[in-house]
Amino acid sequence: MLTTAITGLAFTSSSLLPFASGVRIFPNIDGSLSLQDSYDYIIVGAGIGGLVVANRLSENVSVSVLVIESGDLDDRAEDISIPGNIGLEDPRRYEVKLEMAPQEFLDGATRVFTQGKAVGGSTIVNGLVWTRGSAADFDAWEHLGNPGWGWMDLLPYFRKSENYSTQVDNKSTRDIPIASHPAINKHGHEGPIEVGYPNYFYNQSYNFLNGIQKLGIPATEDPNSGNATGACIVPSSMTAKNQSRSDARTAYLDPVLERPNLHLVTGHTVTHILHGEGSGRFPNSTYTHGVSGLNVTGVEFATNKTADRITSTCKKEVILAAGSIFSPVLLQISGIGPANLLRNLGVDVVVDLPGVGSNLQDHPTLEPVYDYASPDVFSAWDIVGSMRDTVREEYLANRTGPWTAPMVNAVALPVLSWITNRVQEVLDDAANATNDLPSSYDTTLRTGYAAQQAELLSLLTRTDTPVYEVMSTSWGQLAISAMKSFSRGTVLANSSSIFENSQPIINPRFCSHPVDCELLLLGLEFNDRLIQTPPMAALKPMPPPGFGIEEARNKTALDETMRRKITTGFHLSGTTSMLPLAYGGVVDPSLRVYGTRNLRVVDAGVIPLLPGAHIQAAIYAIGEKETGRRYHQGGKLGGSSWRKAMAWEVPRPTAGIT
């Protein structure tokens, strides 16, 4: 028996030890955790992808699973769990601050953003918005060389992940666009993630929806039906009954804490992916028989730069779920990535894979706040002092009131032809403008981008997928996000050590394709028309400096102001893209890393083309589909619960989705 003392905790390793007591989170009551010499599966990261895969794999009691997470368990405090507190949490608790490279196509300044660092990942701190995207967005994935990843293929897994409810207590007597009886073949009602609506709606949400409709954009009851366009009260990842956050931890980990074959290590960072040529120690360490390539044998991890390294080996696979920033960085410092970059880092090139860290995409976003000067307006900013005590008491007693309302209640998702009569001009600009791709892009990445651009141009002409999103908050923010971004960037390691890569080189290169800024300008012009509609004018909205009506008439000045304000939409994706090798891809349609036998990625990095939506729903579906693939290929992953879950997915819908 081998015992290694790490930061005062006792880790016991022995291949002869049975799994004794299920999941253990550091630190235990007794200060120890039993680890095996090896696991069937090692999962790096406990965000959406990691926890979905861990849950589904461990349904098979004969399969051993280890999850390694650098963050900790959150404390379920009010600033995390209550929708009305979104954005007010202390970012030092469960978030990591990251800095982007100077944005040369904007104003030359950097942008700082945060992402979740906890069990559950960013689902612990996100804005709860639950949108899937349009069918056409996912059909584009299939068109890019990913058979089995179109809308109809993903729909069962969207449904499998969600428990969708339209229950709304204390509903206003005014009509609100919520589908009271959503089509059963479009939504799930037995999945782990609770999806629902708040028990309170700010009046401003109605003004927004009515104003949007005055401009010819229709209301929609269900933005997740396959056609995401229109204006709506948006569903959230929250429980209808308790009116609290539903996240990856509460949905996929907490219910299975007693499984003896699932271990979770927190507060530890994976430092290296271990590998060997040929079959290595475990000759059967792959589900894809006959596949040649690098054999991954396990991982190395530690608490910090100076701590002793711990090694854990895998019998079957290592699954990366560290997110679109740190999964590619970990691949790069482990010798899998662009050869030139690896050599510059002093890392031996194990698999020359140019796409690792490239194809970075985001939804560039503007967040103007139009101050509502009407004295009748009540907003989240008014919940202070004694009012906060009153609102808190109502929430805790009845699960009603303003604290049930998340940051974003209402959204609009217009198509290009709804917001401008210059459609052909915009399409020509998108097709003909010079796009400054990163100099590091090789021929395959440029070929892949050309294929993506063709899909994007096709999507812009459609009337069932949005060109941008407008998000309305109670306090006057009308945030605009470009849903069809043509710009591409990179995520690059800056050192061979993961601990020196706490700030990798992150460069989304916003507006490196000029049409992205053109689309955001159209959004600002639309906002200007929106606030002049009678429903919105009743709020007496006052535009922020630089975005007023007079400024809107000076396109040059407005563009300059806009470029100073563009920031991330928190949807960074694509850095380990699911694309053919000839398109600069990193993983194949089974999410296996090219050039390896048993290494997969299951996080936002595999998204080949961003859908016109917030991306948490898509990542849950990706995780479900990855494990569902094993089931359909004849694996033994899961018993009655898996068979039951798959049963209600059949028959697949064959009509009614556009």
XYZ file of C-alpha atoms in Angstrom:
658
model
C 0.000 0.000 0.000
C 1.320 3.434 -0.984
C 0.403 6.449 1.116
C 1.392 9.971 0.063
C 0.916 12.922 2.384
C -0.340 15.952 0.500
C -1.010 19.240 2.308
C -1.904 17.457 5.497
C -4.327 15.000 3.885
C -3.732 11.286 3.598
C -4.186 9.738 0.172
C -4.208 5.956 0.089
C -3.524 4.203 -3.201
C -3.830 0.531 -3.913
C -5.163 -1.370 -6.865
C -6.403 -3.971 -4.366
C -8.559 -1.555 -2.382
C -12.272 -1.544 -3.205
C -14.149 1.732 -3.502
C -15.023 2.153 0.125
C -17.326 5.096 0.584
C -18.389 6.841 -2.569
C -17.590 10.369 -3.595
C -15.313 12.205 -1.221
C -14.748 15.945 -1.426
C -11.579 17.422 0.081
C -11.332 17.759 2.950
C -13.210 14.816 4.425
C -14.441 14.765 7.992
C -11.568 12.451 8.800
C -9.142 14.323 6.546
C -8.494 11.473 4.107
C -9.572 10.041 0.771
C -8.897 6.629 -0.719
C -7.722 6.787 -4.313
C -7.109 3.859 -6.617
C -3.886 3.223 -8.471
C -5.920 3.513 -11.662
C -9.408 4.420 -12.846
C -11.303 3.458 -15.948
C -11.945 7.124 -16.688
C -10.235 10.285 -15.491
C -12.143 13.516 -16.078
C -10.298 16.835 -15.941
C -12.664 19.559 -14.770
C -16.004 19.520 -12.930
C -17.954 21.970 -15.048
C -20.925 21.054 -17.221
C -19.191 18.544 -19.472
C -17.194 16.922 -16.697
C -20.130 16.385 -14.356
C -22.535 15.184 -17.042
C -20.029 12.594 -18.239
C -19.064 11.589 -14.687
C -22.701 11.065 -13.744
C -23.559 8.989 -16.802
C -20.384 6.885 -16.831
C -20.683 6.041 -13.146
C -24.207 4.677 -13.635
C -22.388 1.468 -14.469
C -21.247 0.157 -11.070
C -18.363 -1.741 -12.678
C -16.847 1.466 -14.096
C -14.531 3.606 -11.957
C -14.434 7.361 -12.498
C -12.141 10.048 -11.078
C -12.948 13.764 -11.499
C -10.230 16.333 -10.768
C -11.274 19.966 -10.219
C -9.086 22.946 -9.354
C -11.930 24.771 -7.593
C -13.954 23.820 -4.552
C -17.557 23.174 -3.625
C -19.596 26.331 -3.323
C -21.403 26.962 -0.036
C -24.892 27.373 -1.554
C -25.073 30.847 -0.025
C -27.775 33.348 -1.002
C -25.508 35.214 -3.394
C -25.086 32.023 -5.429
C -28.444 30.273 -5.226
C -30.961 33.135 -5.409
C -31.726 34.425 -8.940
C -32.199 38.024 -7.782
C -28.613 38.122 -6.526
C -26.987 37.296 -9.851
C -24.063 39.612 -10.479
C -23.805 40.617 -6.833
C -21.683 37.681 -5.689
C -18.110 38.164 -4.476
C -16.036 37.169 -7.541
C -13.107 36.168 -5.346
C -15.005 33.175 -4.010
C -15.753 30.987 -7.017
C -14.401 32.814 -10.040
C -11.059 33.273 -11.737
C -10.174 36.586 -13.373
C -8.685 36.397 -16.858
C -7.304 39.122 -19.092
C -7.539 39.256 -22.849
C -4.777 40.447 -25.116
C -5.078 44.077 -26.326
C -7.878 44.242 -28.874
C -6.182 45.764 -31.875
C -9.351 45.943 -33.990
C -11.259 47.835 -31.287
C -9.431 50.381 -29.146
C -6.152 48.619 -28.402
C -7.146 48.010 -24.768
C -7.412 44.731 -22.902
C -10.609 43.274 -21.502
C -10.930 41.488 -18.183
C -13.485 38.756 -17.674
C -14.223 36.058 -15.142
C -15.300 32.452 -15.313
C -16.401 29.988 -12.689
C -13.821 28.113 -10.658
C -15.843 25.667 -8.594
C -17.541 22.298 -8.802
C -20.197 23.148 -11.372
C -17.963 25.588 -13.250
C -19.565 28.737 -14.568
C -23.065 27.371 -13.926
C -22.482 28.465 -10.316
C -22.241 32.129 -11.345
C -23.866 32.502 -14.766
C -26.988 34.498 -15.625
C -29.251 31.407 -15.875
C -30.454 32.178 -19.423
C -31.599 28.919 -21.054
C -31.637 29.115 -24.831
C -30.617 26.373 -27.219
C -30.313 28.103 -30.564
C -32.087 27.353 -33.821
C -32.205 24.067 -35.686
C -30.235 25.658 -38.521
C -27.365 26.501 -36.168
C -26.793 22.837 -35.351
C -27.471 21.605 -38.867
C -24.490 23.817 -39.760
C -22.355 21.669 -37.440
C -23.248 18.654 -39.529
C -22.597 20.520 -42.773
C -19.071 21.229 -41.498
C -18.229 17.528 -41.474
C -19.770 16.251 -38.244
C -22.309 13.517 -39.082
C -24.774 12.891 -36.292
C -24.549 16.412 -34.842
C -27.482 18.118 -36.554
C -30.550 19.444 -34.742
C -32.536 16.211 -34.951
C -29.549 14.284 -33.597
C -29.033 16.671 -30.680
C -32.695 17.196 -29.794
C -32.982 13.965 -27.748
C -30.040 15.112 -25.643
C -31.381 18.624 -25.152
C -34.503 16.918 -23.848
C -32.590 14.362 -21.829
C -30.786 17.065 -19.862
C -33.790 19.184 -18.876
C -36.830 19.110 -16.612
C -38.841 21.865 -18.254
C -41.669 23.586 -16.378
C -44.030 26.396 -17.361
C -45.356 26.761 -13.822
C -45.599 30.432 -12.839
C -47.164 31.367 -9.505
C -48.771 34.772 -8.947
C -48.846 35.256 -12.674
C -49.706 38.728 -13.893
C -53.135 39.139 -15.434
C -51.441 40.473 -18.530
C -50.480 37.970 -21.181
C -46.865 36.940 -21.225
C -45.421 34.803 -24.030
C -44.814 31.497 -22.229
C -45.933 28.246 -23.805
C -48.450 26.788 -21.366
C -48.401 23.449 -23.192
C -45.064 23.124 -25.006
C -44.806 20.347 -27.565
C -43.809 17.173 -25.771
C -41.355 16.243 -28.491
C -39.352 19.429 -27.976
C -38.809 19.491 -24.212
C -37.697 17.101 -21.520
C -39.541 16.650 -18.243
C -37.394 14.084 -16.466
C -33.881 15.474 -16.890
C -31.505 16.644 -14.163
C -31.455 20.379 -14.979
C -34.500 22.297 -13.810
C -35.653 24.838 -16.387
C -38.442 27.250 -15.523
C -39.660 30.794 -15.035
C -39.595 33.194 -12.086
C -42.597 34.032 -9.967
C -42.044 37.730 -10.544
C -41.687 39.871 -13.661
C -40.582 43.497 -13.580
C -42.974 45.803 -15.420
C -40.112 46.858 -17.658
C -40.163 43.393 -19.225
C -43.650 44.088 -20.578
C -42.621 47.520 -21.864
C -39.703 45.885 -23.638
C -41.772 43.127 -25.224
C -44.505 45.523 -26.312
C -41.969 47.969 -27.712
C -40.213 45.230 -29.658
C -43.504 44.174 -31.218
C -44.228 47.780 -32.222
C -41.110 47.488 -34.409
C -42.451 44.427 -36.177
C -40.655 41.674 -34.253
C -43.146 39.005 -33.214
C -43.451 37.498 -29.768
C -42.599 33.838 -29.385
C -43.730 31.506 -26.632
C -40.831 29.091 -26.944
C -37.348 30.174 -28.100
C -36.130 26.565 -27.762
C -38.441 24.922 -30.279
C -35.970 24.973 -33.163
C -36.760 28.521 -34.253
C -35.123 30.871 -31.771
C -36.255 34.133 -33.341
C -38.677 36.639 -31.852
C -39.146 38.290 -28.458
C -39.932 36.393 -25.307
C -39.793 35.955 -21.582
C -36.721 33.756 -21.487
C -36.615 30.486 -19.511
C -33.888 30.090 -16.914
C -31.922 27.271 -15.334
C -33.865 27.538 -12.089
C -36.276 25.370 -10.144
C -39.932 26.267 -10.566
C -40.752 25.053 -7.057
C -37.918 26.566 -5.010
C -37.109 29.455 -7.369
C -33.371 28.877 -6.996
C -30.420 28.265 -9.285
C -30.181 24.874 -10.964
C -26.570 24.148 -11.864
C -24.357 21.305 -12.987
C -23.399 20.403 -9.431
C -26.935 20.224 -7.994
C -28.233 18.452 -11.093
C -25.521 15.942 -11.936
C -23.318 15.500 -8.844
C -25.307 15.958 -5.651
C -27.878 13.225 -6.473
C -25.130 10.611 -6.958
C -22.860 11.407 -4.024
C -23.230 7.880 -2.676
C -21.982 6.085 -5.754
C -18.917 4.143 -4.591
C -17.334 4.133 -8.049
C -17.164 7.917 -8.424
C -14.380 9.944 -6.808
C -13.969 13.717 -6.911
C -10.783 15.558 -6.016
C -11.119 19.332 -5.505
C -8.467 22.009 -5.070
C -6.080 20.214 -7.437
C -4.948 21.202 -10.922
C -3.984 18.729 -13.633
C -0.453 19.615 -14.677
C 0.135 17.137 -17.475
C -1.550 14.520 -19.638
C 0.558 11.373 -19.488
C 1.027 9.218 -22.560
C 3.056 6.468 -24.154
C 3.565 5.247 -27.678
C 1.684 2.166 -28.873
C -0.551 0.185 -26.605
C 1.258 1.224 -23.429
C 0.339 -0.193 -20.058
C -3.313 -0.821 -20.858
C -3.644 -2.504 -24.279
C -7.444 -2.097 -24.309
C -7.502 1.574 -23.315
C -9.871 2.776 -25.993
C -13.502 2.312 -26.922
C -12.677 2.616 -30.606
C -11.024 -0.680 -31.396
C -8.352 -0.622 -34.020
C -7.699 3.106 -33.744
C -4.014 3.871 -33.822
C -2.292 6.806 -32.249
C -0.994 8.115 -28.975
C -2.076 6.094 -25.962
C -2.931 8.302 -22.988
C -2.065 6.553 -19.737
C -3.258 9.054 -17.122
C -2.685 12.479 -15.636
C -0.436 14.261 -13.195
C -1.913 16.800 -10.774
C -1.001 18.958 -7.789
C -2.346 21.666 -5.490
C 0.164 24.323 -6.560
C 3.447 24.919 -8.343
C 5.695 23.690 -5.530
C 3.552 20.794 -4.258
C 4.401 17.174 -4.922
C 2.853 15.771 -8.073
C 0.282 12.991 -7.835
C -0.100 10.537 -10.696
C -3.263 8.664 -11.558
C -3.494 6.230 -14.436
C -6.474 5.344 -16.614
C -7.533 2.006 -18.008
C -9.801 3.441 -20.667
C -9.850 7.207 -21.288
C -8.905 10.648 -20.117
C -11.679 13.184 -20.784
C -10.830 16.886 -20.812
C -13.574 19.186 -19.547
C -11.490 22.121 -18.339
C -13.222 24.596 -20.631
C -12.394 26.405 -23.852
C -9.479 28.248 -22.230
C -7.678 25.633 -20.160
C -8.365 22.437 -22.123
C -6.318 23.679 -25.114
C -3.625 25.030 -22.802
C -3.322 21.652 -21.078
C -3.124 19.915 -24.443
C -0.399 22.313 -25.581
C 1.833 21.911 -22.542
C 1.355 18.123 -22.809
C 2.783 18.116 -26.337
C -0.449 18.107 -28.349
C -0.878 21.231 -30.456
C 0.775 23.459 -33.070
C 4.395 22.330 -33.456
C 5.839 25.845 -33.700
C 4.136 26.955 -30.488
C 5.220 23.832 -28.618
C 8.838 24.250 -29.682
C 8.795 27.870 -28.555
C 7.517 26.701 -25.164
C 10.247 24.074 -24.937
C 7.671 21.284 -25.081
C 8.324 18.083 -27.024
C 5.937 17.724 -29.946
C 3.954 14.541 -29.421
C 1.039 15.235 -31.789
C 1.329 18.151 -34.217
C -2.250 19.436 -34.187
C -2.471 23.024 -35.521
C -6.075 23.588 -34.436
C -5.454 23.326 -30.690
C -6.141 26.801 -29.313
C -7.381 28.220 -32.629
C -10.894 28.920 -33.964
C -11.695 30.903 -30.786
C -15.170 32.424 -31.088
C -17.343 34.565 -28.858
C -20.479 36.670 -29.012
C -19.082 40.224 -28.887
C -21.335 42.238 -26.620
C -22.307 45.811 -25.782
C -23.959 46.611 -22.458
C -25.477 50.112 -22.676
C -27.752 51.123 -19.802
C -30.675 53.429 -20.601
C -31.531 55.049 -17.282
C -35.284 54.863 -16.695
C -36.243 58.270 -15.323
C -39.945 57.584 -14.810
C -40.776 57.790 -11.085
C -43.050 54.762 -11.441
C -40.195 52.432 -12.359
C -39.175 49.860 -9.754
C -35.964 47.995 -10.552
C -33.429 45.710 -8.947
C -31.411 48.779 -7.966
C -34.228 49.796 -5.626
C -33.796 46.665 -3.520
C -31.621 48.241 -0.845
C -31.943 48.989 2.861
C -35.323 48.128 4.342
C -36.646 47.214 0.875
C -33.988 44.522 0.637
C -35.076 43.113 3.985
C -38.703 43.048 2.801
C -37.841 41.387 -0.509
C -35.595 38.846 1.193
C -38.268 37.965 3.738
C -40.861 37.434 1.010
C -38.517 35.208 -0.956
C -37.527 33.053 2.017
C -41.109 32.730 3.218
C -42.992 32.196 -0.052
C -40.500 31.929 -2.904
C -42.170 34.912 -4.546
C -41.218 38.511 -5.240
C -38.360 40.291 -7.013
C -35.655 37.954 -5.729
C -37.093 35.176 -7.912
C -36.353 37.240 -11.038
C -32.912 36.655 -12.619
C -30.836 39.399 -14.173
C -32.369 38.923 -17.628
C -36.154 38.398 -17.902
C -36.851 39.264 -21.522
C -34.888 38.980 -24.759
C -35.351 39.667 -28.437
C -33.653 37.635 -31.151
C -34.237 39.351 -34.497
C -33.244 38.119 -37.930
C -31.312 40.421 -40.232
C -34.259 41.287 -42.478
C -36.308 42.458 -39.458
C -33.874 45.184 -38.472
C -32.562 46.622 -41.725
C -33.534 47.069 -45.356
C -29.844 46.817 -46.275
C -29.726 43.022 -46.090
C -27.898 42.492 -49.364
C -25.391 45.217 -48.529
C -24.602 43.569 -45.198
C -24.291 40.171 -46.865
C -21.909 41.627 -49.461
C -19.844 43.213 -46.706
C -19.690 39.913 -44.845
C -18.640 38.030 -47.964
C -16.174 40.508 -49.434
C -14.537 42.248 -46.495
C -10.937 41.383 -45.750
C -10.839 39.155 -42.690
C -7.588 39.367 -40.765
C -7.118 35.782 -39.603
C -4.320 35.092 -37.097
C -0.919 34.705 -38.727
C -0.526 31.355 -36.963
C -3.387 29.814 -38.959
C -2.131 27.173 -41.370
C -3.797 25.996 -44.576
C -6.171 23.638 -42.778
C -7.434 26.335 -40.409
C -7.942 28.748 -43.285
C -9.821 26.082 -45.231
C -11.963 25.403 -42.176
C -12.675 29.080 -41.724
C -13.800 29.373 -45.358
C -16.290 26.562 -44.726
C -17.534 28.280 -41.557
C -17.891 31.585 -43.386
C -20.046 29.924 -46.035
C -22.321 28.552 -43.310
C -22.514 31.936 -41.579
C -23.448 33.693 -44.817
C -26.206 31.156 -45.366
C -27.483 31.597 -41.801
C -27.646 35.387 -42.210
C -30.143 35.004 -45.039
C -32.531 32.812 -43.028
C -35.608 33.865 -41.076
C -35.375 31.176 -38.391
C -32.078 32.043 -36.726
C -31.145 35.407 -35.171
C -28.410 37.798 -36.194
C -28.075 39.248 -32.695
C -29.693 39.258 -29.273
C -31.043 42.129 -27.173
C -31.203 41.343 -23.449
C -33.401 43.513 -21.249
C -32.751 43.981 -17.526
C -34.985 45.673 -14.995
C -32.584 48.603 -14.551
C -32.416 49.586 -18.225
C -29.607 47.590 -19.734
C -30.349 46.713 -23.349
C -27.329 44.521 -24.026
C -26.573 43.574 -27.626
C -24.664 40.432 -28.601
C -23.747 39.539 -32.173
C -24.924 35.952 -32.649
C -23.206 35.326 -35.985
C -19.625 36.386 -35.363
C -17.169 36.123 -38.267
C -14.059 36.978 -36.215
C -11.667 34.279 -34.999
C -8.935 34.263 -32.386
C -6.589 32.085 -30.364
C -5.796 30.757 -26.887
C -2.091 30.058 -26.437
C -0.054 28.785 -23.524
C 2.660 31.183 -22.426
C 4.721 28.632 -20.490
C 5.299 24.901 -20.242
C 3.892 24.965 -16.693
C 0.140 25.013 -16.064
C 0.671 27.102 -12.941
C 2.416 29.780 -15.005
C -0.546 29.717 -17.393
C -3.057 31.167 -14.958
C -3.100 33.973 -17.528
C -2.708 32.320 -20.945
C -2.695 34.489 -24.052
C -6.408 34.876 -24.822
C -7.188 36.866 -27.941
C -10.708 36.716 -29.423
C -9.696 39.469 -31.873
C -13.103 41.164 -31.707
C -14.133 42.743 -35.020
C -11.109 41.408 -36.879
C -13.816 40.765 -39.438
C -15.464 44.199 -39.780
C -18.992 42.875 -40.305
C -19.191 41.991 -36.599
C -18.971 45.655 -35.667
C -21.367 46.495 -38.493
C -23.943 44.132 -36.985
C -23.471 45.631 -33.520
C -23.994 49.115 -34.975
C -27.271 47.897 -36.448
C -28.177 46.726 -32.957
C -27.475 50.150 -31.479
C -29.586 51.796 -34.172
C -32.378 49.364 -33.349
C -32.092 50.247 -29.635
C -32.475 53.892 -30.607
C -35.751 53.111 -32.380
C -36.880 50.835 -29.575
C -36.627 53.419 -26.803
C -38.762 55.781 -28.882
C -41.711 53.376 -29.118
C -44.626 54.391 -26.851
C -44.253 51.418 -24.453
C -40.559 52.105 -23.908
C -40.877 55.901 -24.014
C -43.231 55.626 -21.022
C -40.190 54.572 -18.970
C -38.407 57.823 -19.952
C -35.183 56.052 -20.925
C -32.077 58.211 -21.015
C -29.309 56.813 -23.247
C -25.806 56.433 -21.803
C -23.108 58.920 -22.819
C -22.081 58.403 -26.419
C -25.182 56.400 -27.357
C -27.819 59.128 -27.541
C -30.057 59.969 -30.478
C -27.782 62.745 -31.690
C -24.687 60.540 -31.466
C -26.490 57.807 -33.411
C -26.628 60.143 -36.397
C -22.833 60.397 -36.441
C -21.806 56.900 -37.462
C -18.093 57.572 -37.124
C -18.393 58.823 -33.559
C -20.811 56.048 -32.639
C -18.458 53.430 -34.060
C -15.555 54.839 -32.051
C -17.600 54.826 -28.840
C -18.843 51.324 -29.558
C -15.347 49.918 -30.054
C -14.356 51.145 -26.615
C -17.311 49.352 -25.060
C -17.329 45.956 -26.811
C -16.607 43.113 -24.425
C -17.056 39.373 -24.091
C -20.417 37.630 -24.170
C -18.879 34.947 -21.890
C -19.402 32.357 -24.630
C -15.800 31.698 -25.632
C -15.759 28.472 -27.651
C -14.180 26.565 -30.506
C -10.587 26.126 -29.311
C -10.701 22.314 -29.582
C -13.161 22.274 -32.458
C -15.077 19.272 -33.671
C -14.102 19.561 -37.318
C -12.334 17.384 -39.896
C -8.545 17.468 -39.759
C -8.576 19.123 -43.172
C -10.542 21.983 -41.567
C -8.124 22.423 -38.668
C -10.199 20.276 -36.330
C -9.010 18.980 -32.976
C -11.609 16.311 -32.191
C -13.592 13.979 -34.417
C -17.382 13.483 -34.181
C -16.859 11.114 -31.239
C -14.966 13.987 -29.542
C -11.706 12.024 -29.603
C -8.568 14.120 -30.086
C -6.987 13.439 -33.460
C -3.772 11.453 -33.222
C -4.765 9.807 -29.943
C -6.497 6.562 -29.083
C -8.232 7.460 -25.841
C -8.293 11.203 -25.180
C -11.533 13.147 -25.573
C -12.739 16.693 -24.955
C -16.242 17.461 -23.669
C -16.656 21.213 -23.127
C -17.369 24.435 -25.028
C -14.089 24.102 -26.902
C -15.532 21.425 -29.206
C -18.252 23.739 -30.555
C -17.302 24.241 -34.219
C -19.631 27.196 -34.840
C -21.336 29.211 -32.112
C -25.128 28.873 -32.103
C -27.267 31.988 -31.824
C -27.905 31.422 -28.135
C -26.410 31.237 -24.683
C -24.365 28.072 -24.670
C -24.993 26.236 -21.394
C -27.904 24.210 -22.827
C -25.754 23.130 -25.773
C -22.902 21.996 -23.519
C -25.257 19.884 -21.405
C -26.511 18.275 -24.624
C -22.938 17.673 -25.822
C -22.124 15.879 -22.571
C -25.278 13.784 -22.770
C -24.631 12.899 -26.402
C -21.016 11.915 -25.714
C -22.109 9.339 -23.156
C -25.180 8.400 -25.209
C -22.828 7.528 -28.064
C -21.277 4.821 -25.914
C -24.718 3.419 -25.091
C -25.806 3.222 -28.711
C -22.516 1.603 -29.725
C -23.310 -1.331 -27.499
C -21.428 -0.281 -24.394
C -22.617 -1.209 -20.936
C -22.865 2.295 -19.587
C -25.827 2.301 -17.295
C -28.660 0.038 -16.316
C -32.369 0.649 -15.996
C -31.993 4.411 -15.609
C -30.225 4.641 -18.956
C -32.766 2.418 -20.680
C -35.593 4.468 -19.217
C -33.944 7.720 -20.276
C -33.417 6.534 -23.819
C -36.933 5.082 -24.043
C -38.688 8.399 -23.660
C -36.594 9.827 -26.457
C -38.252 7.545 -28.975
C -39.848 8.165 -31.376
C -37.838 11.135 -32.507
C -39.941 14.025 -33.821
C -40.193 14.060 -37.583
C -42.117 17.243 -38.223
C -42.947 20.629 -36.824
C -39.390 21.927 -36.413
C -38.088 24.494 -38.825
